[in-house]
XYZ file of C-alpha atoms in Angstrom:
708
model
C 0.000 0.000 0.000
C 1.373 3.391 -1.001
C 1.990 5.736 1.923
C 1.023 9.413 1.964
C 4.706 10.362 1.805
C 5.284 8.126 -1.243
C 2.252 9.627 -2.981
C 3.451 13.146 -2.219
C 6.937 12.310 -3.474
C 5.488 10.886 -6.689
C 3.854 14.257 -7.395
C 7.314 15.803 -7.772
C 8.210 13.734 -10.850
C 7.844 16.698 -13.240
C 8.273 19.488 -10.678
C 10.286 22.570 -11.650
C 12.592 22.283 -8.652
C 13.721 25.411 -6.844
C 17.252 24.527 -5.829
C 19.023 25.661 -2.667
C 22.462 26.983 -3.656
C 24.851 27.649 -0.749
C 27.894 29.888 -0.689
C 29.968 31.129 2.223
C 30.172 34.895 2.617
C 32.767 36.516 4.888
C 31.131 38.799 7.467
C 32.656 42.251 8.111
C 33.424 41.450 11.759
C 34.836 38.016 10.956
C 33.205 34.638 10.713
C 31.157 33.184 7.895
C 27.546 33.661 6.844
C 26.138 30.730 4.866
C 23.956 32.276 2.165
C 21.263 30.040 0.646
C 19.897 31.257 -2.691
C 16.605 29.780 -3.874
C 16.623 29.514 -7.669
C 14.569 27.405 -10.060
C 16.907 28.093 -12.971
C 14.211 29.839 -15.023
C 14.088 33.469 -16.140
C 12.103 36.313 -14.594
C 8.841 35.072 -16.145
C 8.845 31.937 -13.939
C 8.937 32.673 -10.199
C 10.463 30.122 -7.863
C 7.868 27.882 -6.207
C 7.910 25.304 -3.439
C 6.958 21.760 -4.394
C 7.712 18.454 -2.625
C 11.142 18.022 -4.224
C 12.032 21.651 -3.496
C 11.120 21.227 0.156
C 13.161 18.043 0.415
C 16.270 19.718 -1.002
C 15.799 22.855 1.123
C 15.419 20.716 4.242
C 18.549 18.726 3.478
C 20.439 21.979 2.911
C 19.371 23.377 6.276
C 20.298 20.088 7.992
C 23.801 20.323 6.542
C 24.110 23.941 7.656
C 22.973 23.074 11.183
C 25.709 20.462 11.314
C 28.249 23.045 10.204
C 26.936 25.495 12.802
C 27.383 22.893 15.533
C 31.042 22.576 14.507
C 31.525 26.349 14.660
C 32.123 26.681 10.916
C 29.446 29.333 10.347
C 28.204 32.225 12.463
C 24.855 32.803 10.720
C 22.564 31.511 7.990
C 20.674 33.673 5.487
C 18.195 32.796 2.755
C 17.474 34.915 -0.325
C 16.151 34.366 -3.837
C 17.054 34.707 -7.480
C 16.689 38.198 -8.988
C 13.226 39.713 -8.393
C 11.868 36.733 -6.417
C 12.223 35.153 -3.019
C 9.485 32.583 -3.702
C 5.928 32.696 -4.993
C 4.689 30.143 -2.500
C 3.686 26.526 -2.860
C 3.624 24.970 -6.315
C -0.151 25.058 -6.794
C 0.027 22.731 -9.769
C 1.219 20.067 -7.315
C -1.091 21.030 -4.473
C -4.034 20.769 -6.852
C -3.113 17.156 -7.617
C -3.262 15.996 -3.994
C -5.678 13.028 -4.025
C -6.646 12.688 -0.359
C -6.731 14.292 3.047
C -3.902 12.036 4.214
C -1.593 13.299 1.471
C -2.668 16.878 2.196
C -1.792 16.359 5.849
C 1.613 15.026 4.856
C 2.263 18.139 2.735
C 1.301 20.405 5.637
C 3.559 18.555 8.058
C 6.435 18.492 5.591
C 6.152 22.252 5.106
C 6.275 22.886 8.849
C 9.126 20.444 9.425
C 11.286 21.852 6.627
C 10.644 25.563 7.045
C 10.927 25.200 10.818
C 14.561 24.111 10.482
C 15.466 27.771 9.942
C 14.129 28.571 13.402
C 16.171 25.847 15.067
C 19.482 26.133 13.226
C 21.860 26.695 16.124
C 22.975 30.144 14.869
C 21.088 33.375 14.120
C 19.081 33.073 10.900
C 18.044 35.723 8.412
C 15.920 35.975 5.304
C 16.768 38.695 2.804
C 13.496 39.281 0.947
C 14.996 40.441 -2.332
C 11.811 40.358 -4.407
C 8.291 39.026 -4.630
C 7.324 36.852 -1.676
C 3.929 35.182 -1.556
C 2.429 32.493 0.657
C 5.108 29.946 1.483
C 7.736 32.489 0.449
C 6.598 34.782 3.257
C 6.438 31.801 5.615
C 10.080 30.967 4.875
C 10.887 34.475 6.091
C 8.650 34.219 9.165
C 10.528 31.139 10.376
C 13.811 33.072 10.433
C 15.012 35.089 13.415
C 15.373 38.311 11.387
C 14.270 39.700 8.021
C 15.258 42.457 5.596
C 13.420 43.540 2.436
C 14.400 45.154 -0.859
C 12.478 48.420 -1.292
C 11.782 47.479 -4.910
C 10.227 44.068 -4.150
C 7.089 43.668 -6.262
C 4.749 42.334 -3.586
C 4.548 40.649 -0.195
C 1.405 38.749 0.741
C -0.255 35.709 2.232
C -2.939 35.151 -0.436
C -4.038 31.666 0.639
C -7.561 32.626 1.748
C -8.175 34.020 -1.737
C -7.383 30.547 -3.105
C -9.521 28.617 -0.644
C -6.616 27.736 1.695
C -4.967 29.102 4.838
C -1.321 30.000 5.517
C -0.539 26.460 6.579
C 3.243 26.378 6.898
C 3.413 28.526 10.005
C 1.915 31.811 8.852
C -1.371 31.629 10.747
C 0.465 31.190 14.077
C 3.706 33.095 13.495
C 2.292 36.285 11.988
C -0.177 37.326 14.720
C 2.462 36.599 17.346
C 4.889 38.833 15.453
C 2.743 41.813 14.401
C -0.421 41.615 16.518
C -3.874 40.283 15.807
C -5.368 43.294 13.997
C -2.424 43.546 11.606
C -2.469 39.795 11.036
C -6.196 39.876 10.223
C -5.489 42.514 7.618
C -2.737 40.481 5.951
C -4.259 37.005 6.192
C -7.998 37.667 5.744
C -8.859 41.205 4.662
C -6.281 41.752 1.912
C -6.871 38.431 0.108
C -10.607 39.156 0.000
C -9.997 42.616 -1.458
C -9.105 41.322 -4.921
C -5.972 39.751 -3.464
C -4.390 42.984 -2.319
C -0.663 42.786 -1.570
C 1.758 44.748 0.591
C 4.547 46.979 -0.587
C 7.917 46.631 1.147
C 7.432 49.828 3.156
C 4.090 48.515 4.425
C 5.663 45.211 5.422
C 8.309 47.165 7.346
C 5.715 49.345 9.071
C 3.695 46.297 10.122
C 6.801 44.584 11.471
C 6.812 41.641 9.069
C 10.395 42.623 8.214
C 12.935 44.381 10.429
C 14.830 46.567 7.962
C 14.570 47.813 4.354
C 17.363 48.598 1.910
C 17.448 49.891 -1.654
C 17.981 47.562 -4.622
C 21.376 48.918 -5.688
C 23.256 47.196 -2.861
C 20.509 45.256 -1.127
C 22.464 42.058 -0.542
C 25.613 43.817 0.673
C 23.607 46.095 2.988
C 21.649 43.132 4.340
C 24.837 41.208 5.106
C 26.344 44.217 6.910
C 23.109 44.616 8.876
C 23.077 40.916 9.760
C 26.655 41.233 10.976
C 25.573 44.089 13.244
C 22.773 41.943 14.679
C 25.068 38.959 15.246
C 27.705 41.067 17.005
C 25.127 42.925 19.097
C 25.945 46.279 17.531
C 22.343 46.480 16.212
C 19.323 45.869 18.421
C 16.126 44.938 16.594
C 12.969 46.517 17.984
C 9.523 45.096 17.281
C 6.839 47.404 18.695
C 3.933 45.443 17.180
C 4.652 42.173 18.985
C 1.505 41.614 21.066
C 1.757 42.107 24.799
C -0.327 40.809 27.673
C -2.938 43.565 27.336
C -3.574 42.828 23.662
C -3.911 39.113 24.354
C -6.243 39.719 27.281
C -8.502 42.378 25.739
C -8.094 43.084 22.043
C -7.468 39.644 20.572
C -10.867 37.996 20.934
C -12.693 41.258 20.231
C -10.818 41.683 16.939
C -11.666 38.121 15.900
C -15.346 38.659 16.752
C -15.525 41.874 14.727
C -13.785 40.211 11.786
C -16.190 37.257 11.890
C -19.259 39.507 11.831
C -17.749 41.537 9.003
C -17.124 38.383 6.964
C -20.664 37.144 7.496
C -22.115 40.441 6.290
C -19.814 40.720 3.277
C -19.381 37.181 1.936
C -21.915 35.040 3.787
C -20.927 31.719 5.302
C -20.342 29.436 2.289
C -16.607 30.090 1.879
C -14.665 27.822 4.233
C -11.128 29.223 4.152
C -11.729 32.674 5.716
C -13.424 31.122 8.705
C -10.750 28.450 9.051
C -8.177 31.266 9.080
C -10.140 33.092 11.783
C -10.214 29.974 13.939
C -6.449 29.562 13.640
C -5.790 33.226 14.368
C -8.014 33.081 17.428
C -6.216 30.006 18.745
C -2.795 31.604 18.148
C -3.411 33.846 21.164
C -2.550 31.248 23.757
C -1.114 28.177 22.041
C 2.540 27.256 21.758
C 4.341 26.884 18.448
C 3.914 23.107 18.160
C 0.195 23.232 18.972
C -0.373 26.109 16.552
C 1.426 24.312 13.753
C -0.511 21.103 14.390
C -3.777 23.032 14.075
C -2.556 24.467 10.769
C -1.758 20.938 9.575
C -5.308 19.763 10.212
C -6.951 22.854 8.701
C -4.783 22.752 5.584
C -5.434 19.034 5.093
C -9.188 19.628 5.305
C -9.101 22.464 2.782
C -6.639 20.939 0.302
C -8.724 17.785 0.019
C -12.035 19.660 -0.058
C -14.288 20.528 -2.979
C -13.907 24.275 -2.537
C -10.178 24.125 -3.217
C -10.697 22.105 -6.391
C -13.136 24.724 -7.616
C -10.696 27.459 -6.613
C -7.951 25.865 -8.671
C -10.199 25.912 -11.741
C -10.874 29.610 -11.142
C -7.210 30.314 -10.404
C -6.177 28.645 -13.638
C -8.618 30.833 -15.563
C -7.246 34.022 -14.030
C -3.583 33.028 -14.280
C -3.571 31.430 -17.719
C -6.674 31.989 -19.830
C -6.934 35.669 -18.891
C -3.356 36.215 -20.029
C -3.978 34.602 -23.431
C -7.474 35.830 -24.389
C -9.347 33.631 -26.825
C -9.737 35.201 -30.258
C -7.254 38.014 -29.741
C -5.447 39.100 -32.926
C -1.706 39.606 -33.063
C -0.549 42.582 -30.967
C 1.749 43.500 -33.855
C -1.148 45.054 -35.792
C -2.181 47.298 -32.877
C -1.933 51.049 -33.398
C 0.189 53.247 -31.155
C -1.660 55.575 -28.814
C -0.030 58.946 -28.249
C -3.061 60.896 -27.037
C -6.414 59.942 -25.506
C -9.714 61.778 -25.664
C -12.517 61.206 -23.142
C -15.994 62.445 -23.977
C -17.667 63.363 -20.721
C -16.352 64.858 -17.496
C -18.490 63.083 -14.900
C -17.376 60.557 -12.330
C -16.998 57.612 -14.735
C -15.223 59.739 -17.336
C -12.849 61.051 -14.682
C -12.035 57.478 -13.647
C -11.246 56.637 -17.285
C -9.023 59.667 -17.658
C -7.109 58.920 -14.469
C -6.524 55.301 -15.490
C -5.380 56.190 -19.005
C -3.013 58.953 -17.930
C -1.551 56.865 -15.133
C -0.916 53.729 -17.195
C -0.269 55.099 -20.701
C 1.557 58.279 -19.590
C 0.216 60.182 -22.608
C -1.797 63.422 -22.868
C -5.458 62.942 -21.950
C -8.087 65.538 -22.824
C -11.653 65.490 -21.519
C -14.651 67.387 -22.854
C -18.213 68.104 -21.813
C -21.103 70.428 -22.599
C -19.871 73.459 -20.645
C -16.695 74.795 -19.078
C -17.962 74.336 -15.533
C -18.337 70.574 -15.980
C -14.969 70.354 -17.710
C -13.214 72.292 -14.938
C -14.856 70.118 -12.286
C -13.759 66.968 -14.111
C -10.144 68.107 -14.467
C -10.090 69.173 -10.822
C -11.397 65.760 -9.767
C -8.716 63.942 -11.761
C -5.921 66.109 -10.424
C -7.213 65.673 -6.872
C -7.111 61.904 -7.358
C -3.538 62.159 -8.618
C -2.586 64.258 -5.593
C -4.183 61.663 -3.324
C -2.094 58.917 -4.924
C 1.013 60.969 -4.167
C -0.115 61.628 -0.588
C -0.527 57.874 -0.062
C 2.928 57.175 -1.468
C 1.551 55.331 -4.499
C 3.403 57.709 -6.828
C 6.206 60.233 -6.277
C 5.693 63.994 -6.245
C 7.531 64.225 -9.575
C 5.194 61.635 -11.095
C 2.234 63.531 -9.691
C 3.362 66.747 -11.343
C 3.932 65.019 -14.686
C 0.547 63.290 -14.638
C -1.318 66.460 -13.687
C 0.348 68.284 -16.578
C -0.845 65.614 -19.018
C -4.534 66.127 -18.124
C -6.428 68.953 -19.812
C -10.038 69.870 -20.476
C -11.849 71.566 -23.316
C -15.264 72.428 -24.662
C -13.871 72.590 -28.194
C -13.988 69.167 -29.829
C -11.303 70.280 -32.269
C -8.795 69.638 -29.474
C -9.488 65.941 -30.136
C -8.114 66.171 -33.679
C -4.783 64.506 -32.853
C -6.179 61.830 -30.522
C -5.379 58.213 -31.362
C -8.036 56.823 -29.010
C -11.365 58.375 -28.025
C -13.666 56.783 -25.455
C -17.118 58.033 -24.480
C -18.680 58.033 -21.034
C -22.017 59.682 -21.690
C -25.649 58.854 -20.950
C -26.727 55.302 -21.856
C -28.955 56.419 -24.718
C -28.417 55.225 -28.284
C -29.073 58.566 -29.986
C -26.768 60.394 -27.583
C -23.878 58.026 -28.227
C -24.469 58.092 -31.981
C -24.243 61.889 -32.011
C -21.092 61.870 -29.891
C -19.270 59.614 -32.335
C -20.598 61.424 -35.390
C -19.187 64.665 -33.996
C -15.883 63.038 -33.040
C -15.459 61.296 -36.395
C -15.730 64.624 -38.192
C -12.686 65.856 -36.259
C -10.274 62.933 -35.817
C -8.148 61.051 -38.342
C -9.342 57.916 -40.139
C -7.106 55.717 -37.952
C -8.355 56.966 -34.582
C -9.899 54.183 -32.500
C -13.392 54.934 -31.194
C -14.374 53.092 -28.012
C -17.736 52.970 -26.286
C -18.260 52.030 -22.664
C -21.871 50.998 -23.223
C -23.038 48.306 -20.838
C -26.032 47.035 -22.804
C -26.600 48.921 -26.062
C -25.663 47.472 -29.430
C -22.174 48.655 -30.369
C -22.970 48.115 -34.031
C -26.063 50.312 -33.697
C -23.988 53.007 -31.991
C -21.706 53.057 -35.028
C -24.450 52.671 -37.645
C -24.007 56.198 -39.006
C -20.209 56.300 -38.935
C -18.176 56.624 -42.106
C -15.673 54.133 -40.673
C -17.561 51.738 -38.377
C -14.659 49.306 -38.594
C -12.698 51.401 -36.063
C -15.435 51.260 -33.392
C -15.111 48.790 -30.516
C -16.889 48.185 -27.237
C -14.653 48.744 -24.226
C -16.844 48.004 -21.223
C -15.339 48.756 -17.817
C -16.786 47.756 -14.471
C -17.195 50.096 -11.540
C -15.075 51.130 -9.702
C -12.789 51.436 -12.715
C -9.527 51.465 -10.757
C -10.380 48.278 -8.865
C -12.349 45.918 -11.100
C -9.949 43.906 -13.288
C -12.232 43.085 -16.242
C -12.864 44.823 -19.547
C -15.345 43.282 -21.975
C -13.977 44.063 -25.445
C -16.971 43.979 -27.782
C -16.344 43.082 -31.405
C -19.005 44.037 -33.934
C -19.281 42.348 -37.340
C -17.485 45.391 -38.774
C -14.714 45.857 -36.201
C -11.409 45.344 -38.004
C -8.370 43.466 -36.753
C -6.264 46.564 -36.053
C -9.014 48.056 -33.885
C -9.560 44.837 -31.953
C -5.823 44.358 -31.465
C -5.409 47.942 -30.248
C -8.219 47.438 -27.746
C -6.665 44.249 -26.402
C -3.171 45.746 -26.145
C -4.580 48.861 -24.481
C -6.445 46.766 -21.915
C -3.206 44.980 -21.067
C -1.311 48.259 -20.672
C -4.108 49.443 -18.378
C -3.386 46.281 -16.336
C -6.836 44.882 -16.983
C -7.929 41.453 -18.159
C -9.872 41.579 -21.401
C -12.363 39.054 -22.739
C -13.621 39.376 -26.314
C -17.386 39.130 -26.650
C -19.821 39.335 -29.523
C -22.066 42.376 -29.850
C -25.153 41.117 -28.047
C -27.341 42.686 -25.350
C -25.570 42.765 -21.995
C -22.507 41.039 -23.466
C -21.604 38.520 -20.716
C -21.727 39.893 -17.186
C -24.815 42.082 -17.505
C -26.708 39.408 -19.412
C -26.144 36.925 -16.591
C -26.931 39.504 -13.918
C -30.043 40.614 -15.800
C -31.264 37.038 -15.729
C -30.747 36.770 -11.970
C -32.106 40.221 -11.132
C -35.058 39.810 -13.470
C -36.038 36.536 -11.817
C -35.611 38.090 -8.374
C -37.816 41.073 -9.180
C -40.409 38.894 -10.922
C -40.595 36.674 -7.845
C -41.300 39.529 -5.432
C -43.806 41.030 -7.871
C -45.713 37.740 -7.945
C -45.952 37.194 -4.212
C -42.625 35.761 -3.032
C -41.297 37.646 0.028
C -38.034 39.563 -0.311
C -36.480 37.446 2.445
C -37.235 34.221 0.553
C -35.675 35.592 -2.621
C -32.530 36.420 -0.666
C -32.362 32.915 0.848
C -32.852 31.295 -2.542
C -29.512 32.693 -3.707
C -27.478 31.712 -0.627
C -26.146 28.462 -2.180
C -24.549 30.447 -5.018
C -22.037 31.855 -2.515
C -22.197 35.301 -4.081
C -20.714 38.327 -2.299
C -24.112 40.049 -2.099
C -27.816 39.376 -2.514
C -29.764 40.411 -5.654
C -31.233 43.442 -3.890
C -27.870 44.566 -2.493
C -26.502 44.279 -6.016
C -29.368 46.340 -7.417
C -28.655 49.120 -4.942
C -24.942 48.938 -5.729
C -25.338 49.308 -9.502
C -28.162 51.822 -9.056
C -31.868 51.112 -9.277
C -32.285 53.285 -12.365
C -29.421 51.514 -14.109
C -30.833 48.143 -13.068
C -34.255 49.015 -14.461
C -32.657 50.113 -17.736
C -30.677 46.860 -17.997
C -33.791 44.771 -17.425
C -35.735 46.811 -19.994
C -32.958 46.309 -22.555
C -32.873 42.563 -22.083
C -36.645 42.216 -22.079
C -36.780 44.106 -25.362
C -34.145 41.810 -26.869
C -35.372 38.512 -25.401
C -38.989 39.042 -24.264
C -39.668 35.324 -23.826
C -36.768 34.819 -21.384
C -36.173 38.105 -19.557
C -38.692 39.838 -17.320
C -39.276 43.564 -17.452
C -40.038 45.153 -14.093
C -42.356 48.095 -13.649
C -41.873 47.707 -9.905
C -38.137 48.304 -10.286
C -38.890 51.634 -11.957
C -41.056 52.516 -8.964
C -38.232 51.500 -6.634
C -35.841 53.681 -8.638
C -38.123 56.660 -8.043
C -38.318 55.752 -4.353
C -34.533 55.409 -4.163
C -33.966 52.297 -2.094
C -34.888 48.711 -1.284
C -33.048 48.123 1.992
C -33.133 49.854 5.347
C -29.665 50.767 6.587
C -28.279 52.272 9.771
C -26.123 55.393 10.003
C -23.039 53.350 9.072
C -24.686 51.872 5.988
C -25.206 48.449 7.507
C -28.223 46.527 6.324
C -31.139 46.462 8.782
C -33.887 44.819 6.728
C -36.198 45.759 3.867
C -37.690 49.208 3.485
C -41.447 48.994 4.146
C -42.374 51.304 1.300
C -40.173 49.318 -1.084
C -42.059 46.182 -0.096
C -45.373 47.925 -0.705
C -44.250 49.276 -4.087
C -43.440 45.781 -5.353
C -46.462 43.968 -3.932
C -48.310 41.914 -6.533
C -50.564 38.930 -6.916
C -49.361 35.442 -7.614
C -48.170 32.242 -6.034
C -45.295 32.574 -3.620
C -42.333 30.311 -4.332
C -40.211 28.562 -1.741
C -36.506 29.368 -1.653
C -35.682 25.990 -3.232
C -38.262 26.419 -6.000
C -36.916 29.838 -6.897
C -33.294 28.659 -6.715
C -34.007 25.844 -9.167
C -35.843 28.236 -11.484
C -32.847 30.604 -11.460
C -30.339 27.778 -11.941
C -32.254 26.317 -14.876
C -32.740 29.747 -16.404
C -29.022 30.438 -16.160
C -28.108 27.053 -17.632
C -30.398 27.800 -20.571
C -29.017 31.314 -21.040
C -25.375 30.280 -20.808
C -26.040 27.483 -23.298
C -27.603 29.948 -25.741
C -24.648 32.313 -25.328
C -22.229 29.515 -26.180
C -24.359 28.299 -29.083
C -24.453 31.847 -30.467
C -20.707 32.406 -30.063
C -20.968 35.297 -27.609
C -17.645 34.036 -26.222
C -15.344 31.215 -27.249
C -16.033 28.807 -24.383
C -17.732 28.301 -21.045
C -14.437 29.211 -19.371
C -14.767 32.765 -20.720
C -18.167 33.187 -19.093
C -16.709 32.029 -15.782
C -13.729 34.346 -16.205
C -15.996 37.336 -16.858
C -18.085 36.652 -13.772
C -15.043 36.094 -11.536
C -13.318 39.279 -12.690
C -16.333 41.473 -13.400
C -18.926 40.421 -10.840
C -16.853 39.131 -7.943
C -17.984 35.529 -8.406
C -16.138 33.714 -5.600
C -13.145 31.526 -6.355
C -14.353 28.731 -4.085
C -17.429 28.265 -6.293
C -15.153 27.814 -9.308
C -17.336 29.786 -11.675
C -20.940 29.706 -12.777
C -20.772 26.886 -15.308
C -19.175 24.331 -12.938
C -21.808 25.226 -10.341
C -24.638 24.693 -12.837
C -23.138 21.314 -13.733
C -22.832 20.250 -10.093
C -26.426 21.097 -9.159
C -27.781 19.280 -12.221
C -29.183 22.352 -13.961
C -27.162 21.867 -17.149
C -28.251 18.247 -17.394
C -31.900 19.152 -16.762
C -31.934 21.907 -19.377
C -29.456 20.723 -22.026
C -29.097 16.993 -21.415
C -25.344 17.335 -20.964
C -22.828 19.319 -18.922
C -20.587 22.262 -19.724
C -17.547 20.397 -18.375
C -16.557 16.748 -18.547
C -15.713 15.547 -16.018
C -17.756 17.836 -13.801
C -15.517 20.143 -11.766
C -15.677 19.485 -8.030
C -16.929 22.217 -5.735
C -19.829 23.338 -3.578
C -22.970 21.660 -4.856
C -25.488 24.249 -3.728
């Protein structure tokens, strides 16, 4: 019978091994520092990762160094990485292949045993964080006695919760005991759930994750000199964020309780990993190292072998691979250069566009609107946002000055004459958008790309009166523009290859993920949301209580209920989206007169002074009251699931996107569909909706995950 260790070892057969290279470095005060460099032998496009074979070699290396330390041959040990990377964490391609809880438990224990050798090496140990450090890379550093960081390191983070895991090689116990519970909650739980937010080196230093920061020019040399000072006692390391007795007695449990309530209100209770992380962080208050690590072993084994992680790996693969090679994208070589951008409109959305374009493209950006007052307000808003970025340290003062100088406003459309890209952000009305582009086309050159941010109108119809409709493309952002990572690039039957290529290249430069869609109502995200919201509104209008509608959607694991989503996007916008889809597909999408009444009223939910949900507004309930047969939560859930399976199938049959994976990618990136659900199409397969509606499944075999 094959043991868990043998199975884990077998997974390393084709692993890209990150080797542990050792060299002796003389220390300024005398003695030798053994420097371990982690390097997988690949270039900067392939970060070092930690698989079973890597861990085995790293452990053997540390054993050999401990033996040398016991003989007095070395005075200290330090670990660093190849250029730009310490380590990007566990090799997820291997973790995703783990077949059982027993093998997952073996991986967790191996990680603790190997990384823990740095803590028990017999001499002072250091990690020089010379570049990106994620997950297990950060945990390598946490096991050391001391840490430095390169000020140019790309990112530092424990993203495990985002992937359906927990920091299971020491992070969940070591970090709160190093930097305090509130800081640890931010790093381990809050940041991963905020689109996987990472720390900059200065933030890691401020939190106390690292002890010192040096510039990249002489980072290694400075770190070695600093380590020498620590070893000789010349430098005393201070850690003000290490929790004391008062924090453990008073703040610790309170912080955990607040975090738990916040999670429940924001993401519900379906996702397992955030709550597992909370349990570990709570226990870290009064457990010793061995007990804390054992708890991590058990939690990681549960999650690695669970359905949510398998679904997360499907979603992760979409974001990491498919999003970087968009289906149907033409060669970037035919893209046109963009030397100046025009933005039609000076409102909030237009200002967000302008800020993003000027910050990422570093080219002149001009905005226009109907009168000088609106233009001046728009320019002022953009420049204030730039100043705020500088105040937060996101950009330097010199960068701030340069960016502000690149932003101008005008009421004279002739100032758009030399623009290479013009995007509109005006009222969602076909005739308005048609006039905007007719006016712009009369001014700009024949090669200028025209982009519309429409969320539901036909892009082809918008360009119906253009002389050159082939240079019009849909470029649909999601709000807030700076945060949401998706752009739906809408190709009409007339959009030419150069225009489509320019749109895709521009999206990449803007650091967004682009998915090409056909020109159809709602494209992908809004069409799916319109189906859900239309069914929700139809249910309440035909007698189903609001509370039942909310409960019906709980198994989807979505970050908010249908009515919270409606308030977020705006009730007027929601009503318009439903009207558009009903007009296009009257047999499948419900219109909602009640939603128009709610838009006039202004709200659906009652909230307290801090914006927290308190229930449903009584007048909103009255405005939607209608006759019909109330559905149970299960009946409505099945109706929504079957309706979505039908709609997704039609979208694939009609070629709206290339594959089911693109629909999942759009919903993950554009609608916050949770990783642990894996995407909409795997969910519909698992609950049987695809089989009921289409007699088959979208994926074969069906992707494991939460079954509803």
